[in-house]
PDB file of C-alpha atoms in Angstrom:
ATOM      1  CA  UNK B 105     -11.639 -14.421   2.970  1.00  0.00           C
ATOM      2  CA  UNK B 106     -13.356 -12.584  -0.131  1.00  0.00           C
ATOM      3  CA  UNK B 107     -16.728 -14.190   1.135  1.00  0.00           C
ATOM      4  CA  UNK B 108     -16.172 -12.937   4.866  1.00  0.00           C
ATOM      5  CA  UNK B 109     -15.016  -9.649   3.927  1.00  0.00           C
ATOM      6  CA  UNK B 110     -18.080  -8.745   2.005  1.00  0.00           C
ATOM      7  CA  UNK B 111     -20.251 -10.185   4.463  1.00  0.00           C
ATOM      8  CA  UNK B 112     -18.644  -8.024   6.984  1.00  0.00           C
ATOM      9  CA  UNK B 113     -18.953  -4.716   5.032  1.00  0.00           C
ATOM     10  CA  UNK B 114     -22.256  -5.027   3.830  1.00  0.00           C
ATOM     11  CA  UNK B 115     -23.399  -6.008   7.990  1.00  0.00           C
ATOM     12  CA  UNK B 116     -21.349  -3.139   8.624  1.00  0.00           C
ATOM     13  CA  UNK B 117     -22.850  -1.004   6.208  1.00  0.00           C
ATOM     14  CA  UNK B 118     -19.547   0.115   5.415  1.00  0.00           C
ATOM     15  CA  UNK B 119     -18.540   2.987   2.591  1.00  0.00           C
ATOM     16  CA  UNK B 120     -15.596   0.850   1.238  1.00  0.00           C
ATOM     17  CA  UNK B 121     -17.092  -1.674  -1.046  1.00  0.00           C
ATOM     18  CA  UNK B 122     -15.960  -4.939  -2.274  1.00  0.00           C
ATOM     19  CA  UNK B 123     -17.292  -6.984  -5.192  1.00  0.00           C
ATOM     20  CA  UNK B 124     -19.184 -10.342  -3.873  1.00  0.00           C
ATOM     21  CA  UNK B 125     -18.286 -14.055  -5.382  1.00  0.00           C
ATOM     22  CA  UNK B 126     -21.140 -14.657  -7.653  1.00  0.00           C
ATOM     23  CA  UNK B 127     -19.815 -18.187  -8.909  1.00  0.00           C
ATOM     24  CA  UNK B 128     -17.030 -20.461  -8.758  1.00  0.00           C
ATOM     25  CA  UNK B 129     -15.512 -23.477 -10.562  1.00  0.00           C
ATOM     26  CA  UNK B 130     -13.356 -25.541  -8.359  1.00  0.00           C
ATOM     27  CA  UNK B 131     -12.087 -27.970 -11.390  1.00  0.00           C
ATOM     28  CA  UNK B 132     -11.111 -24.543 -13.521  1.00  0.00           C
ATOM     29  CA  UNK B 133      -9.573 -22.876 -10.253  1.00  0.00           C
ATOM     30  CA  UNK B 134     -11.526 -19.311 -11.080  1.00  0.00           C
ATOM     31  CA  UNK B 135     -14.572 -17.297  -9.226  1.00  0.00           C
ATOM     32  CA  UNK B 136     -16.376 -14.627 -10.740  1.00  0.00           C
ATOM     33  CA  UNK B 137     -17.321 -11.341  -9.171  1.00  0.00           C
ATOM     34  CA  UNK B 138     -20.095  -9.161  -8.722  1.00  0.00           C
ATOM     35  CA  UNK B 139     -19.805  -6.582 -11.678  1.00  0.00           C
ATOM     36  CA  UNK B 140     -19.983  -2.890  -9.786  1.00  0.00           C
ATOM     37  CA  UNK B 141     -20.368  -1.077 -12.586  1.00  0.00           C
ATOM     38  CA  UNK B 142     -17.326   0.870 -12.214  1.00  0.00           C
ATOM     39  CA  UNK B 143     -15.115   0.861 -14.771  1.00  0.00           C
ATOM     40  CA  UNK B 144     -10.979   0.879 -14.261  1.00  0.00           C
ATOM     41  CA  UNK B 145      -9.334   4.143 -12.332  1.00  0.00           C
ATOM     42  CA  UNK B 146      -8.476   6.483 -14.261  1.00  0.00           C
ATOM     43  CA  UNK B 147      -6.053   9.082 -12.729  1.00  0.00           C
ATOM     44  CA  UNK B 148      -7.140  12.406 -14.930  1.00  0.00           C
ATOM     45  CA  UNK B 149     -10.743  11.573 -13.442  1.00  0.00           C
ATOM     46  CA  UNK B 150      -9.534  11.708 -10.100  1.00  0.00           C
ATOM     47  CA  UNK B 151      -9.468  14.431  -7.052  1.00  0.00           C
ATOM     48  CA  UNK B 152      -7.715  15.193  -3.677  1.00  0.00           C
ATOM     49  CA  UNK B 153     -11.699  15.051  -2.669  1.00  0.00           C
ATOM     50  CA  UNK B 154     -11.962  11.894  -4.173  1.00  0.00           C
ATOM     51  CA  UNK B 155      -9.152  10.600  -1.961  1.00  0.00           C
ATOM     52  CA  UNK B 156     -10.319  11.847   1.066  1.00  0.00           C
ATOM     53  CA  UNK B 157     -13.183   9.938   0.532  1.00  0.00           C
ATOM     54  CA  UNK B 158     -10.909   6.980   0.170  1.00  0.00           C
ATOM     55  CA  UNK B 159      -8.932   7.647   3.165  1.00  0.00           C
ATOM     56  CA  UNK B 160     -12.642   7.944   5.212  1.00  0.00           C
ATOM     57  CA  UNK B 161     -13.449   4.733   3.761  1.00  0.00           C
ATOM     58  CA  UNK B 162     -10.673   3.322   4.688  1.00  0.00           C
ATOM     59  CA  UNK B 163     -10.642   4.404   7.810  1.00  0.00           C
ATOM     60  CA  UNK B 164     -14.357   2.593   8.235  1.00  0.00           C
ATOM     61  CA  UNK B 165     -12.858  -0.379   7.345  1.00  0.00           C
ATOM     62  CA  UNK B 166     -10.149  -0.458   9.506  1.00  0.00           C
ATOM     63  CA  UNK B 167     -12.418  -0.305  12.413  1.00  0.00           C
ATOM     64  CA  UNK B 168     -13.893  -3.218  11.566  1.00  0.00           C
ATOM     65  CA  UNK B 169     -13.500  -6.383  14.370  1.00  0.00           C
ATOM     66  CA  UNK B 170     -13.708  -9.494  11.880  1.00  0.00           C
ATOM     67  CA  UNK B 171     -14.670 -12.979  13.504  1.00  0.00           C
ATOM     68  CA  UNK B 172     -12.013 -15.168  11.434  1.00  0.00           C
ATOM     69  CA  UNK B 173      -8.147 -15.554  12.585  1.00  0.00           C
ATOM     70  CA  UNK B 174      -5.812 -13.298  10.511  1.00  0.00           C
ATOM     71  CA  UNK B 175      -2.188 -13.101  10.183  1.00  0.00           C
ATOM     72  CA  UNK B 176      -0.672 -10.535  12.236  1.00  0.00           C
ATOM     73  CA  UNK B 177       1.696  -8.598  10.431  1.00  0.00           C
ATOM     74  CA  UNK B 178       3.794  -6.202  12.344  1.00  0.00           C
ATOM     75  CA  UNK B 179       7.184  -3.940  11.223  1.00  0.00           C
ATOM     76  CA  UNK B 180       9.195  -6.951  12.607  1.00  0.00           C
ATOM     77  CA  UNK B 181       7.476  -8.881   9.669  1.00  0.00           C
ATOM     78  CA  UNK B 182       7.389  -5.891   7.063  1.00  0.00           C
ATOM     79  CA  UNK B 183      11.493  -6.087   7.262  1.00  0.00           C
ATOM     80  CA  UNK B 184      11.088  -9.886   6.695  1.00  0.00           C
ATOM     81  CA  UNK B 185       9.109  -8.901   3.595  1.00  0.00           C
ATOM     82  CA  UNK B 186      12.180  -6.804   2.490  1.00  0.00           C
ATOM     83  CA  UNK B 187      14.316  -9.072   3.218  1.00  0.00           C
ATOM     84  CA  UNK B 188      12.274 -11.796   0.658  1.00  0.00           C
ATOM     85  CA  UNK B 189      12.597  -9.164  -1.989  1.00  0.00           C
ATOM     86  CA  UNK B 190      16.506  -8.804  -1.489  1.00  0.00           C
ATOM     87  CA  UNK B 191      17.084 -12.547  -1.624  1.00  0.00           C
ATOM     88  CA  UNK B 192      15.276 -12.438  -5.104  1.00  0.00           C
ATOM     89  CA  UNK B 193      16.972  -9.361  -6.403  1.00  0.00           C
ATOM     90  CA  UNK B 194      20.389 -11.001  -5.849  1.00  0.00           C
ATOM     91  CA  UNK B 195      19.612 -13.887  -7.601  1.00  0.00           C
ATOM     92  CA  UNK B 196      19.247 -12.001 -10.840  1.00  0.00           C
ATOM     93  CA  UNK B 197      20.523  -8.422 -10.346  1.00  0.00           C
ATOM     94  CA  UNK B 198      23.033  -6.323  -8.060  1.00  0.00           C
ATOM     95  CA  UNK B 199      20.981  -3.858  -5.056  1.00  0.00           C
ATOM     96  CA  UNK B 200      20.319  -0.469  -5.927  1.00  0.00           C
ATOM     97  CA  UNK B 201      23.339   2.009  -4.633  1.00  0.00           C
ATOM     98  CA  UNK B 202      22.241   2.846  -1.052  1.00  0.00           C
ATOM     99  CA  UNK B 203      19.711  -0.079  -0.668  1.00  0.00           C
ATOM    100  CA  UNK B 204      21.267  -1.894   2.083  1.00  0.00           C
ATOM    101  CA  UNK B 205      22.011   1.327   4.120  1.00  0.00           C
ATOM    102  CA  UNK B 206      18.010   2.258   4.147  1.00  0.00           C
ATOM    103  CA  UNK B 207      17.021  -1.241   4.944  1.00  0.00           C
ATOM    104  CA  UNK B 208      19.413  -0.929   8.167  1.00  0.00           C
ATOM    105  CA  UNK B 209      18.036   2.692   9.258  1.00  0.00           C
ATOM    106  CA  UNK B 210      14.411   1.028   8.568  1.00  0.00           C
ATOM    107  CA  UNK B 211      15.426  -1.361  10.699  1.00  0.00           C
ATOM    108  CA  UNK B 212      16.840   0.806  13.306  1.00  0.00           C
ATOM    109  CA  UNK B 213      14.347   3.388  13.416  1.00  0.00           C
ATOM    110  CA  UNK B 214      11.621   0.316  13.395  1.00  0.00           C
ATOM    111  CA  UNK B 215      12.786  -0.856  16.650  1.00  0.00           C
ATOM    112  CA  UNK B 216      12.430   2.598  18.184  1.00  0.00           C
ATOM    113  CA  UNK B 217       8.483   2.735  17.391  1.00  0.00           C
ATOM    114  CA  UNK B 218       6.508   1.869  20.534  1.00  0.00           C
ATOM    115  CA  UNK B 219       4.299  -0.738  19.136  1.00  0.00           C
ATOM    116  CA  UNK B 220       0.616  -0.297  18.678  1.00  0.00           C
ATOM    117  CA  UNK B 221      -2.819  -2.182  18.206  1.00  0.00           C
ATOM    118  CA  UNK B 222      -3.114  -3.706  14.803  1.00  0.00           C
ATOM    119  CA  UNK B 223      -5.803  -3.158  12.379  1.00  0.00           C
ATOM    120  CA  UNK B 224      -7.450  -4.505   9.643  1.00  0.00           C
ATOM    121  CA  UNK B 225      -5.635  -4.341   6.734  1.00  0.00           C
ATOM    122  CA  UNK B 226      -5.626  -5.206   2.893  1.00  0.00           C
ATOM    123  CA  UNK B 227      -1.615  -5.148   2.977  1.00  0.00           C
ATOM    124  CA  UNK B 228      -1.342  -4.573  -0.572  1.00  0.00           C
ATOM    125  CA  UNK B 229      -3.343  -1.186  -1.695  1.00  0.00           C
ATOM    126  CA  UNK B 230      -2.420  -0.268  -4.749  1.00  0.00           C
ATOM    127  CA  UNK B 231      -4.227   1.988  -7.757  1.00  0.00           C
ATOM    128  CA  UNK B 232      -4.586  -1.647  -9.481  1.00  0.00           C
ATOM    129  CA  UNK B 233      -6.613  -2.597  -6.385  1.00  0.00           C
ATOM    130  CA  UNK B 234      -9.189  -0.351  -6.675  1.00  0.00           C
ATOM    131  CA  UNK B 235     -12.591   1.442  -8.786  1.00  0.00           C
ATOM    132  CA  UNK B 236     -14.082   4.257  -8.376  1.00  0.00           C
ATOM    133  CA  UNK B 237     -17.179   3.360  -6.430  1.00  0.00           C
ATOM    134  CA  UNK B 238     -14.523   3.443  -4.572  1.00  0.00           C
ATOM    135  CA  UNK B 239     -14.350  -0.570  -3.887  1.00  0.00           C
ATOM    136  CA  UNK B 240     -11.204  -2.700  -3.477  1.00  0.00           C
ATOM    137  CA  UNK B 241     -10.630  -5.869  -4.707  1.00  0.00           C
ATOM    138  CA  UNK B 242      -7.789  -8.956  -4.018  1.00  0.00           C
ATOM    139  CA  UNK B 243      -8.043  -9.547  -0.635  1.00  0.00           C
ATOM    140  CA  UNK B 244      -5.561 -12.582  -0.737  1.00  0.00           C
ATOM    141  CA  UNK B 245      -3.095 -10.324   2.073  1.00  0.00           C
ATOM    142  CA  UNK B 246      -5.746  -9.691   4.441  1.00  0.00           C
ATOM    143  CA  UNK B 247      -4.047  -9.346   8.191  1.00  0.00           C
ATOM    144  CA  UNK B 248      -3.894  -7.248  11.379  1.00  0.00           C
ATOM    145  CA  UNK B 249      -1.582  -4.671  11.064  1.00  0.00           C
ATOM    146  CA  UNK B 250      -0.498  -0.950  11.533  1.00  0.00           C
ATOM    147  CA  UNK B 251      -3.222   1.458  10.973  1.00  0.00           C
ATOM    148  CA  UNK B 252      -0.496   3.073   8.737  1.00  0.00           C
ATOM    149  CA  UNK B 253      -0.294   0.338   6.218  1.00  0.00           C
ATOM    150  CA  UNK B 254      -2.661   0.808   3.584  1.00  0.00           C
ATOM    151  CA  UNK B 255      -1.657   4.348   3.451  1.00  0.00           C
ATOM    152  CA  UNK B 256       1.372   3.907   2.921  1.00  0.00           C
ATOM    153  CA  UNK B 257       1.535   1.908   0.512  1.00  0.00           C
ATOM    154  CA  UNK B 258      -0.941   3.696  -1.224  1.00  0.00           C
ATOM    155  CA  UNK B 259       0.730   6.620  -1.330  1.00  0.00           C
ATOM    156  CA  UNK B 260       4.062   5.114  -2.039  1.00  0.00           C
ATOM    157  CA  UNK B 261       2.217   3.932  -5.126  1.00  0.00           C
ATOM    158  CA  UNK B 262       0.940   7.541  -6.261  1.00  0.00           C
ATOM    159  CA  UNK B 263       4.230   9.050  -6.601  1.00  0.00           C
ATOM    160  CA  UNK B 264       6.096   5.718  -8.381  1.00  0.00           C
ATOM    161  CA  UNK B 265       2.905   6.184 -10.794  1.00  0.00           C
ATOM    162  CA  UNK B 266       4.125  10.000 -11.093  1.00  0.00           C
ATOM    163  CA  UNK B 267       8.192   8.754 -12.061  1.00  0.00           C
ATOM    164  CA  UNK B 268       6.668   6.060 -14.650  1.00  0.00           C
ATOM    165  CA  UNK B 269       4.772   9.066 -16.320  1.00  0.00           C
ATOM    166  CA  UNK B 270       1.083   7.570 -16.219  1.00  0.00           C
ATOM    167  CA  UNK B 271      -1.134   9.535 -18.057  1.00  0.00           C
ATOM    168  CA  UNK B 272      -3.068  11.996 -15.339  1.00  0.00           C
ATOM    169  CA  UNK B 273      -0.461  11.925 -12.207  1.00  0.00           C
ATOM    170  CA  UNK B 274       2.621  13.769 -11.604  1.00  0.00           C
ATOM    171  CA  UNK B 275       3.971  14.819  -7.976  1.00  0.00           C
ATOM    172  CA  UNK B 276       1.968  17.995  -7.496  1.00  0.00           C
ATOM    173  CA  UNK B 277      -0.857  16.007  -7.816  1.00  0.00           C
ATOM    174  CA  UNK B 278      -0.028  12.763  -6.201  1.00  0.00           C
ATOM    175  CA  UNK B 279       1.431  15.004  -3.566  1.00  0.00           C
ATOM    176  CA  UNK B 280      -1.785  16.897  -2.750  1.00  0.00           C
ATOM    177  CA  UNK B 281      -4.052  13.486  -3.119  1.00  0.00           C
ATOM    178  CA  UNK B 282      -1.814  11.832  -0.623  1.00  0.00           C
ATOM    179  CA  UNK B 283      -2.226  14.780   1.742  1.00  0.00           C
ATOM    180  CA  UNK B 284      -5.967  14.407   1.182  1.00  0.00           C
ATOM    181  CA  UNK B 285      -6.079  10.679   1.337  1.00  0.00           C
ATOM    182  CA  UNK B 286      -4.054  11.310   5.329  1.00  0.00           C
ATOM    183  CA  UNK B 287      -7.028  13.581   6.177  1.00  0.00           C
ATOM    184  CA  UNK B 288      -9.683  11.402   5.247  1.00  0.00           C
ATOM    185  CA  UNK B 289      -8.124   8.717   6.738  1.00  0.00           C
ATOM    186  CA  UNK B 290      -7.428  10.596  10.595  1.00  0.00           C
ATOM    187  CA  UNK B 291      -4.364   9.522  10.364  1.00  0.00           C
ATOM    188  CA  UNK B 292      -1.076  11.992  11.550  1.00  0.00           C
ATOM    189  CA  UNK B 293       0.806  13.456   8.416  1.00  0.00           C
ATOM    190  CA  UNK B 294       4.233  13.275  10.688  1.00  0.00           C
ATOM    191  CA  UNK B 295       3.206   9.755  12.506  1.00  0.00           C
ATOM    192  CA  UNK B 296       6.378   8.148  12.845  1.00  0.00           C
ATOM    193  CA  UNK B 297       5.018   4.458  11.444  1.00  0.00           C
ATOM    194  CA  UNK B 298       3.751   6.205   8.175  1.00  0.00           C
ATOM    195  CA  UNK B 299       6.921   7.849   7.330  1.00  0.00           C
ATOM    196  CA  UNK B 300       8.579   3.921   8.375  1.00  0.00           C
ATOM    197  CA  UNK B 301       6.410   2.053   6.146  1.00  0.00           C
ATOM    198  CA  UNK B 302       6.122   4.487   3.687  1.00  0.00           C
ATOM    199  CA  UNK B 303      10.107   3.700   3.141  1.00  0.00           C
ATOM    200  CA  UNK B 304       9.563   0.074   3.337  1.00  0.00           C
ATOM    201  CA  UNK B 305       7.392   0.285   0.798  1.00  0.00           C
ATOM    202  CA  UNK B 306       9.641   2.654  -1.686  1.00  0.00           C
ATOM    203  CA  UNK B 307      12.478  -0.150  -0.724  1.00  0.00           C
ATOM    204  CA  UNK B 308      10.484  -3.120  -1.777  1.00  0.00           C
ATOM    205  CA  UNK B 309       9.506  -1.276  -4.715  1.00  0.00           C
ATOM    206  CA  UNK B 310      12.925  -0.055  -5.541  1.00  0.00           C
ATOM    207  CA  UNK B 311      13.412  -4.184  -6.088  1.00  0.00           C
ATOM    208  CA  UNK B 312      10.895  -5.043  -7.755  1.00  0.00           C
ATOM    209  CA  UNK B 313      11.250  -2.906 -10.436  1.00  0.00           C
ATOM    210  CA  UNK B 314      15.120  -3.311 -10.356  1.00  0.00           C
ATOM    211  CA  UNK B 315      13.880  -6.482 -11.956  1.00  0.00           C
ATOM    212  CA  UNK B 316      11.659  -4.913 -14.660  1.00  0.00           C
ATOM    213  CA  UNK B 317      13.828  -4.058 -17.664  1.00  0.00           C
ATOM    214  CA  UNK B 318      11.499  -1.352 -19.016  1.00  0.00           C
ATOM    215  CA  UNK B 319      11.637   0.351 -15.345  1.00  0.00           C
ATOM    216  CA  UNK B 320      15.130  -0.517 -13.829  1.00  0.00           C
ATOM    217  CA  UNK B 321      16.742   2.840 -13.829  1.00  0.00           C
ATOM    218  CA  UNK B 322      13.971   4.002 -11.438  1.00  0.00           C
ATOM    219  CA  UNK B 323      15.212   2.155  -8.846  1.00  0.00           C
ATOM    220  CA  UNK B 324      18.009   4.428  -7.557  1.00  0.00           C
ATOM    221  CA  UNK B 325      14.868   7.240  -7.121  1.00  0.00           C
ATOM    222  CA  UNK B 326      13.088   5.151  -5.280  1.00  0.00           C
ATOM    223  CA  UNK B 327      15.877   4.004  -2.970  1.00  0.00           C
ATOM    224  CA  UNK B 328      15.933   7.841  -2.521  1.00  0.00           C
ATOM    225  CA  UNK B 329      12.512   8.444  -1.471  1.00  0.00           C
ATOM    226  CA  UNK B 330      12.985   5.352   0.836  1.00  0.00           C
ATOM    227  CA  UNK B 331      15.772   7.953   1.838  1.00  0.00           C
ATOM    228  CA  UNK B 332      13.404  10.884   2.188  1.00  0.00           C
ATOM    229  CA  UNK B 333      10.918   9.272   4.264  1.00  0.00           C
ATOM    230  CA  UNK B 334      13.165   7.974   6.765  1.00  0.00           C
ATOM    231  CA  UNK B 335      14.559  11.327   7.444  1.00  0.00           C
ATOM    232  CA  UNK B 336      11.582  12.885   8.418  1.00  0.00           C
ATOM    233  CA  UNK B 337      10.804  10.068  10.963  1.00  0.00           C
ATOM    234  CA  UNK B 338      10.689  13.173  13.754  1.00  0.00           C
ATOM    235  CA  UNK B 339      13.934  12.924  15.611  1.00  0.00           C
ATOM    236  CA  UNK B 340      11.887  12.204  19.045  1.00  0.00           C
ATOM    237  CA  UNK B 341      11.467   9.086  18.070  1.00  0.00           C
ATOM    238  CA  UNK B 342      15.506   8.084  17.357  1.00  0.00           C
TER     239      UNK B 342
END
């Protein structure tokens, strides 16, 4: 997938780039990269510009028609990704106050959306994901899915980076470079599907880090911005 994608870009001549496999060792189970010469992202380098250039480039991307099958991976399977997380939560820790309530209106709400075509997607677009060329790396979750996705995530990401207190990002700023990442993007700021799987992903987060000692007692917050995000799904849509 890391070969095809690469291929695809570079045919493409796309903005978003992606490091190509330079070597592998089958016996050692590793593959090494092309170096970009980007080092790691550092958030008090970056700008709401530099998102929107992001957001274009992911847009670009998206657009993209690849000739290999990919999973499809629609809200119907985002809940069943959820739903994985919960079963792993219980096994070692009680849900987050609230949890299960959010996961039902997700679910609710979800099957309210009129569906729409899928797009390429990385599925898991995070700040570890990416440099500053900008490129994106780990394409391991590659699928068709909402335009939305990436995005979300994303952005989801930006303001749980604000509550752990990472050098560089608070919500002002993660705020105003999610707005800018949107624009770049084309995507609607009050599209239903963003404001859906933007809570998805503050749920799953909410249990994964319910598992991290050193971050637990975020959890309840995000739970809350799972919250947030489903009530401004627009009410036409209910």
């Amino acid at each position: 997938v890391q070969r095809h994608t690469t291929a695809l870009l570079a045919a493409e001549d796309c903005a978003l780039r992606v490091p190509g496999i330079v070597g592998r060792d089958d016996g050692l189970s590793y593959f090494a990269m092309q170096d970009l010469g980007s080092e790691r992202l550092r958030f008090e380098r970056l700008s709401p510009q530099w998102f929107e250039r992001l957001g274009r480039a992911l847009g670009g991307f998206q657009r993209l028609r690849p000739d290999i099958d990919l999973p499809r991976h629609d809200l119907e399977a985002e809940l069943e990704v959820l739903d994985g997380a919960r079963g792993n939560a219980l096994f070692l820790a009680d849900l987050p106050e609230g949890w299960e309530d959010a996961r039902q209106q997700l679910a609710d709400l979800a099957g309210e959306l009129v569906p729409r075509q899928l797009a390429l997607t990385h599925r898991d677009l995070h700040d570890g994901q990416l440099l500053p060329a900008p490129a994106v790396l780990d394409f391991d979750l590659l699928c068709l899915a909402d335009p939305a996705q990436d995005v979300a995530n994303l952005s989801a990401h930006l303001e749980l980076r604000a509550l752990q207190s990472v050098p560089g990002v608070d919500d002002r700023r993660a705020e105003a470079w999610t707005a800018a990442l949107i624009a770049g993007h084309g995507a609607d700021a009050s599209d239903p599907h963003l404001h859906v799987l933007r809570a998805a992903t503050f749920l799953r987060l909410a249990l994964v880090y319910r598992l991290r000692p050193r971050w637990a007692a975020l959890s309840p917050e995000l739970v809350r911005r799972a919250e947030r995000c489903l009530r401004e799904v627009p009410r036409s849509v209910v």
